[in-house]
C-alpha positions as MATLAB code, in Angstrom:
seq = 'MAIELEFINLVVRKSTLKEKYQGGIEQFRKDLPNRSLREDEDLVRFGCMNWNDLEHFTDIIVAKGLEYKDQETKDFVVISSLKGALWEVDWIGFENSTCYATKT';
ca = [
      42.037  138.614   96.856;
      41.393  138.414  100.593;
      38.499  137.180  102.707;
      37.206  139.186  105.665;
      37.429  137.437  109.035;
      34.966  137.833  111.887;
      34.523  136.242  115.343;
      35.171  132.516  114.674;
      36.145  131.386  111.165;
      36.723  128.057  109.486;
      38.676  128.481  106.254;
      39.162  125.798  103.592;
      40.977  125.817  100.273;
      38.677  125.256   97.325;
      41.189  122.748   95.958;
      40.765  120.668   99.143;
      36.981  120.740   98.819;
      37.210  119.679   95.198;
      39.552  116.809   96.065;
      38.108  115.514   99.351;
      34.635  116.867  100.141;
      31.683  114.704   99.071;
      29.867  116.860   96.532;
      32.698  119.376   96.261;
      32.410  123.121   96.690;
      28.726  123.265   95.752;
      27.794  120.756   98.463;
      29.941  122.616  101.003;
      27.969  125.780  100.223;
      24.684  123.886  100.688;
      25.870  122.382  103.987;
      26.556  125.775  105.580;
      24.157  126.229  108.512;
      24.046  130.034  108.133;
      24.674  132.817  105.604;
      28.267  133.465  106.613;
      29.885  132.247  103.400;
      32.767  134.375  102.167;
      35.004  133.263   99.333;
      37.563  134.330   96.800;
      39.139  132.400   93.953;
      41.099  130.109   96.334;
      39.410  130.023   99.755;
      35.989  129.498  101.338;
      35.119  130.717  104.829;
      32.388  129.686  107.279;
      31.854  132.063  110.180;
      30.014  131.804  113.458;
      29.751  133.523  116.813;
      30.149  130.600  119.194;
      32.225  127.451  119.567;
      29.193  125.119  119.623;
      28.223  126.182  116.097;
      31.803  125.634  114.968;
      31.892  122.161  116.522;
      28.599  121.234  114.854;
      29.832  122.356  111.429;
      33.181  120.628  111.944;
      31.311  117.373  112.551;
      29.494  117.867  109.233;
      32.607  118.526  107.167;
      34.520  115.636  108.730;
      31.614  113.309  107.905;
      31.831  114.583  104.307;
      35.527  113.746  103.929;
      37.775  116.400  105.473;
      40.316  115.241  108.031;
      40.512  116.519  111.610;
      42.331  114.800  114.451;
      43.646  115.956  117.805;
      42.491  119.530  117.156;
      44.674  119.880  114.060;
      44.509  119.340  110.324;
      45.954  120.608  107.066;
      42.521  120.403  105.364;
      41.183  123.557  107.037;
      42.070  126.078  109.708;
      40.047  127.702  112.479;
      40.774  131.361  113.097;
      39.491  133.213  116.163;
      39.301  137.004  116.254;
      40.760  136.822  119.775;
      43.334  134.019  119.444;
      44.289  134.016  115.762;
      44.804  130.712  113.931;
      44.369  127.791  116.319;
      47.000  125.781  114.404;
      49.439  126.519  111.628;
      48.902  125.714  107.980;
      51.341  126.692  105.265;
      48.725  127.801  102.738;
      47.267  130.908  104.364;
      48.442  134.409  105.156;
      46.935  137.215  107.213;
      46.709  140.959  106.915;
      44.669  143.037  109.364;
      41.304  141.256  109.687;
      41.567  139.301  106.421;
      43.152  136.105  105.174;
      44.418  135.075  101.750;
      45.836  131.977  100.090;
      49.595  131.727   99.833;
      49.396  128.325   98.086;
      46.516  126.663   96.256;
];
């Protein structure tokens, strides 16, 4: 299944949340600052309309155990509707305005 992408998106594998995120997937859902959650069986997506909101949420998820250094990580990916994925990860694919897991 695929997840719809909008404006600015932060996408995480559920397996990564289960392994690394304090409180797992359920806590990630609770930590979302808005109602932008989209998910399928493999991925979870947070969406926002500005970079400040993304930075704020990134600070939260890093404090909860996900890694992010030098604007790159394998734990999650940021996808902009204008720029595409801001860095490459080998576990996601794209089709039109959606993304899907290629590895779990």
